[in-house]
XYZ file of C-alpha atoms in Angstrom:
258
model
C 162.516 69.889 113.237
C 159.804 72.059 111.804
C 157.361 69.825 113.806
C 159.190 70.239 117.283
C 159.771 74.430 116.895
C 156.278 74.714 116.226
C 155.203 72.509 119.206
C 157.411 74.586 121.624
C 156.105 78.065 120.443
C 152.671 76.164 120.945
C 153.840 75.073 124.699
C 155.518 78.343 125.591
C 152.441 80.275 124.341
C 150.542 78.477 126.588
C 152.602 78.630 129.744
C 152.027 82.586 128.815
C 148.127 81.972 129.535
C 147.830 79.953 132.100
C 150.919 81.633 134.632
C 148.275 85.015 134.792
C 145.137 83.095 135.298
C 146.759 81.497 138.528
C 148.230 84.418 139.434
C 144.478 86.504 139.724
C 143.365 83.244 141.825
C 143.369 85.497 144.896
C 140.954 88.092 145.211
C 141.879 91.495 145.731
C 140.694 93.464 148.379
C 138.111 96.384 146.679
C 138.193 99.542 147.785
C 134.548 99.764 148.466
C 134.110 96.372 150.369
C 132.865 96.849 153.596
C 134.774 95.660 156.203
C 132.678 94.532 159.804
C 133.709 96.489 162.757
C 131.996 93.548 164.676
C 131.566 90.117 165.504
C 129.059 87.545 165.811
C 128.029 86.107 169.451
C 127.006 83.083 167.729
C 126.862 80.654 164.080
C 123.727 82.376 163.690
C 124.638 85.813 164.141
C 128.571 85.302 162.632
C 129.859 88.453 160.871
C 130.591 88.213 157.251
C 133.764 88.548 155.941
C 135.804 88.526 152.365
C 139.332 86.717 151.794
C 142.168 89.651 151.750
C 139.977 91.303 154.450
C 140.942 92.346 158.048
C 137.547 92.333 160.374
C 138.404 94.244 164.124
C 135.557 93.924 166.917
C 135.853 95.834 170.456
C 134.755 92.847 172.711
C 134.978 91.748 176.452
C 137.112 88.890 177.658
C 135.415 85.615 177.993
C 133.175 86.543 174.775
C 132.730 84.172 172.066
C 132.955 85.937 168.800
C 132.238 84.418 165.772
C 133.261 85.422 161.802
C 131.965 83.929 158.383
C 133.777 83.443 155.274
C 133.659 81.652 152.126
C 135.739 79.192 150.650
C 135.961 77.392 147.340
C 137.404 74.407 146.098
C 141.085 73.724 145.288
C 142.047 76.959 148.465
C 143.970 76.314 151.364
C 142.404 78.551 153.590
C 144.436 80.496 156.557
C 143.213 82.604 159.482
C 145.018 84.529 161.573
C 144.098 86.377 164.509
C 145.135 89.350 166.443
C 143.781 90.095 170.496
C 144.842 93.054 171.916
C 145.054 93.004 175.325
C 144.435 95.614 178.095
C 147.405 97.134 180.299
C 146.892 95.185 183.590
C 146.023 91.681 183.042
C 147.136 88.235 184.208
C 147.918 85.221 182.242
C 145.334 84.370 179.620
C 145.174 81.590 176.801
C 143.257 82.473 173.938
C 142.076 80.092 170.648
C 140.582 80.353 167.295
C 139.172 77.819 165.947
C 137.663 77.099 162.525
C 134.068 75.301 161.330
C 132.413 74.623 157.598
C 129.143 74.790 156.932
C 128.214 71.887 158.731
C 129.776 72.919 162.269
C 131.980 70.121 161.896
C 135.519 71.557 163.642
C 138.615 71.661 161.008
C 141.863 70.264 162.361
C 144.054 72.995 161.864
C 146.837 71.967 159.078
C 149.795 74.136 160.656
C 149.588 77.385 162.233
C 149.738 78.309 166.070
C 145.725 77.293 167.223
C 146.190 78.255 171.131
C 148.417 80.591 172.702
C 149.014 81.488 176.291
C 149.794 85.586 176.988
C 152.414 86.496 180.057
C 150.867 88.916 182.401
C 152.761 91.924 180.832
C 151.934 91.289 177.115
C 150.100 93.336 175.439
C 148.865 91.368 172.327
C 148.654 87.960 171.130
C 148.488 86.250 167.537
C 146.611 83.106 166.618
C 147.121 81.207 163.330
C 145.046 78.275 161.825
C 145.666 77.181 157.967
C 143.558 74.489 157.219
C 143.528 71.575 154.742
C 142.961 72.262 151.235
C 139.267 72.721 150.226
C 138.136 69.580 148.213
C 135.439 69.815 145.809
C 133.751 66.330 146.843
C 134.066 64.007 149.448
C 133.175 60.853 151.194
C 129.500 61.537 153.246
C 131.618 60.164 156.379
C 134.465 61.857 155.978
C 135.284 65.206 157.354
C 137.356 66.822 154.562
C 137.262 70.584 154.042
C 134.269 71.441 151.455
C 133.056 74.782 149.640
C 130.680 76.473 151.295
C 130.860 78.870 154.448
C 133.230 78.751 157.074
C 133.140 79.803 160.944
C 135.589 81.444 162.330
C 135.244 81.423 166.744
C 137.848 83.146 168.754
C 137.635 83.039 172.734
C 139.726 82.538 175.809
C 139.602 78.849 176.807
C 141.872 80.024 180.192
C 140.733 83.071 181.892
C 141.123 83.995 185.165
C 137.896 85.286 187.311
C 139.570 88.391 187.477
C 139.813 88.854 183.953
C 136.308 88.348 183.163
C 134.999 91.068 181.433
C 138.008 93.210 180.439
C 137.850 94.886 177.740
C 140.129 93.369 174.257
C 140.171 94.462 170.717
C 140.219 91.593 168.301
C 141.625 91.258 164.733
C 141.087 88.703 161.733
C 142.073 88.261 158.754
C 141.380 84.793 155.838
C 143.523 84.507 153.013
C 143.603 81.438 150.799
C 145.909 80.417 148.457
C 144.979 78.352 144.934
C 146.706 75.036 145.486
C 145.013 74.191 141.799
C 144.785 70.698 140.231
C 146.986 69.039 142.527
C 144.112 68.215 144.684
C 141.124 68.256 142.386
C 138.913 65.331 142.723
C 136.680 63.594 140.455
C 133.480 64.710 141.711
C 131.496 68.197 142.914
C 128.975 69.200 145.556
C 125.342 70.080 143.838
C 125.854 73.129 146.230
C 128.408 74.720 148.203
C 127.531 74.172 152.199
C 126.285 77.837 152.934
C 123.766 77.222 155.767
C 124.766 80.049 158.026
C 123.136 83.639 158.699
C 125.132 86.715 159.076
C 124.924 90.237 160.763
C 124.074 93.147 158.738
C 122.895 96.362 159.301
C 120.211 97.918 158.148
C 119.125 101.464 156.797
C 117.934 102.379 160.981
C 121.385 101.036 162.057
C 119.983 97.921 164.284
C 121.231 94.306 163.294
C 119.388 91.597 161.923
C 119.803 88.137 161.141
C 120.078 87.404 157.335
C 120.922 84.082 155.486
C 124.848 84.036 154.426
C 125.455 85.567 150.844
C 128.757 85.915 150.766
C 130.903 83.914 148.468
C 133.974 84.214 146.080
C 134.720 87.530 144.077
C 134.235 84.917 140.664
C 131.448 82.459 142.218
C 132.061 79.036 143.504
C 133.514 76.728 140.973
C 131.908 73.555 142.442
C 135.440 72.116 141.119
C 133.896 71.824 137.410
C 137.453 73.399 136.172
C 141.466 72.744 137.679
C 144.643 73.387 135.622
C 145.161 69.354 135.742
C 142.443 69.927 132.335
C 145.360 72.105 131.143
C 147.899 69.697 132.217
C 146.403 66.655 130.728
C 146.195 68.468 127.179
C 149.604 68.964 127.352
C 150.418 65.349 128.130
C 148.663 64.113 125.331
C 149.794 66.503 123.083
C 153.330 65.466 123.737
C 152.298 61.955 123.917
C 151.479 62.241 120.469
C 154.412 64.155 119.793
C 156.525 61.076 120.757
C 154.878 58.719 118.846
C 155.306 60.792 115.683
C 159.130 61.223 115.977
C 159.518 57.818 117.232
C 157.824 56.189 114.122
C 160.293 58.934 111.925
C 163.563 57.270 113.838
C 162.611 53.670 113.755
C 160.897 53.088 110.289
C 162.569 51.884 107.413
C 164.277 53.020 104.206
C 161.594 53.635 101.677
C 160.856 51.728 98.741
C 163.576 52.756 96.439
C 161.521 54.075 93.409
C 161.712 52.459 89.724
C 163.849 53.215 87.027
């Protein structure tokens, strides 16, 4: 009985120190993080942007405008975007849709990828989660991997006289840690991060710049996943087992000599 109290103090203490390392999985938003007031026209030119982070641009209907973010193995990424649309308008349908670092389009898990606005509404909302991030994968097969993502919000149904009106445009990526569940046997030698972003410089004018962005705590590659935690656990209790299963079964000792 000794054996078993100790174990559970053991297993409770643990559950203590893992519960807060999942917890700070998602990055906070800092106060002194930048946010873009802008988007991208292009990959190439696709403003950067942090998870927890809202990015606006002031943009003209039937722009393309393009965002960057990064995302890391084991997240479920979600994006969801915000047009707001000018008084007088007719019927538009708007989409967001979402690229890795290759430019191969993710199929959007769940989330509301196209939506049409009535002629008297004044905003839409757009929402894309995508498959969870694996750390490795098949060279034909087009799973979600770490690196840089693309995020490209336009109208795909605009009338002529639309063209041109002026829209203000919201987004905003979250993730959330889906953790060992999905953790694969396997890592990238580098997250996909091919991309350039927009920054400005000290005289104000943009230029070009190859992506830096990446998670608050640097890309895991997938080296580390709770399932390590997990399997610990397993075999400690595994062991556990055996021990109190040789106590029950075994025989009476040897009685002892006179």
């Amino acid at each position: 009985m000794r054996v078993v109290r100790a174990f559970g103090a053991a297993l409770l203490a643990l559950g203590w120190t893992v519960t807060p390392a999942a917890a700070d999985a998602t990055p906070s938003p800092a106060a002194d993080d930048a946010v873009p007031a802008r988007a991208g026209t292009s990959f190439r030119t696709a403003a950067e942007i942090g998870q927890g982070r809202t990015a606006t641009a002031d943009a003209s209907a039937g722009d393309y405008l393009y965002w960057s973010f990064p995302a890391d193995a084991g997240e479920r990424p979600t994006v969801r975007a915000t047009v707001r649309l000018p008084d007088a308008h007719a019927a538009e349908t708007w989409q967001v849709d979402v690229y890795d670092g290759l430019r191969r389009r993710q199929a959007c898990q769940y989330g509301t990828q196209t939506r049409t606005a009535a002629a008297d509404a004044a905003s839409l909302e757009l929402a894309c989660t995508l498959r969870t991030v694996r750390a490795w994968s098949e060279p034909w097969a087009n799973d979600p991997l770490p690196g840089t993502y693309y995020v490209r919000l336009t109208a795909v149904g605009l009338p002529t006289s639309d063209l041109g009106l002026p829209v203000r445009a919201e987004v905003r990526v979250a993730a959330r840690e889906i953790g060992g569940a999905t953790a694969v046997d396997g890592a990238l030698a580098e997250p996909l991060v091919p991309g350039a972003a927009v920054t400005s410089a000290a005289t104000d004018e943009d230029a070009a710049v190859l992506s830096d962005v990446e998670p608050e705590d640097g890309w895991a590659s997938g080296w580390w996943s709770d399932r390590w935690v997990w399997t610990a656990v397993g075999g400690a209790l595994a062991a556990l087992a055996g021990v109190g299963g040789y106590a029950l079964t075994r025989g009476p000792g040897r009685p002892t000599g006179a």
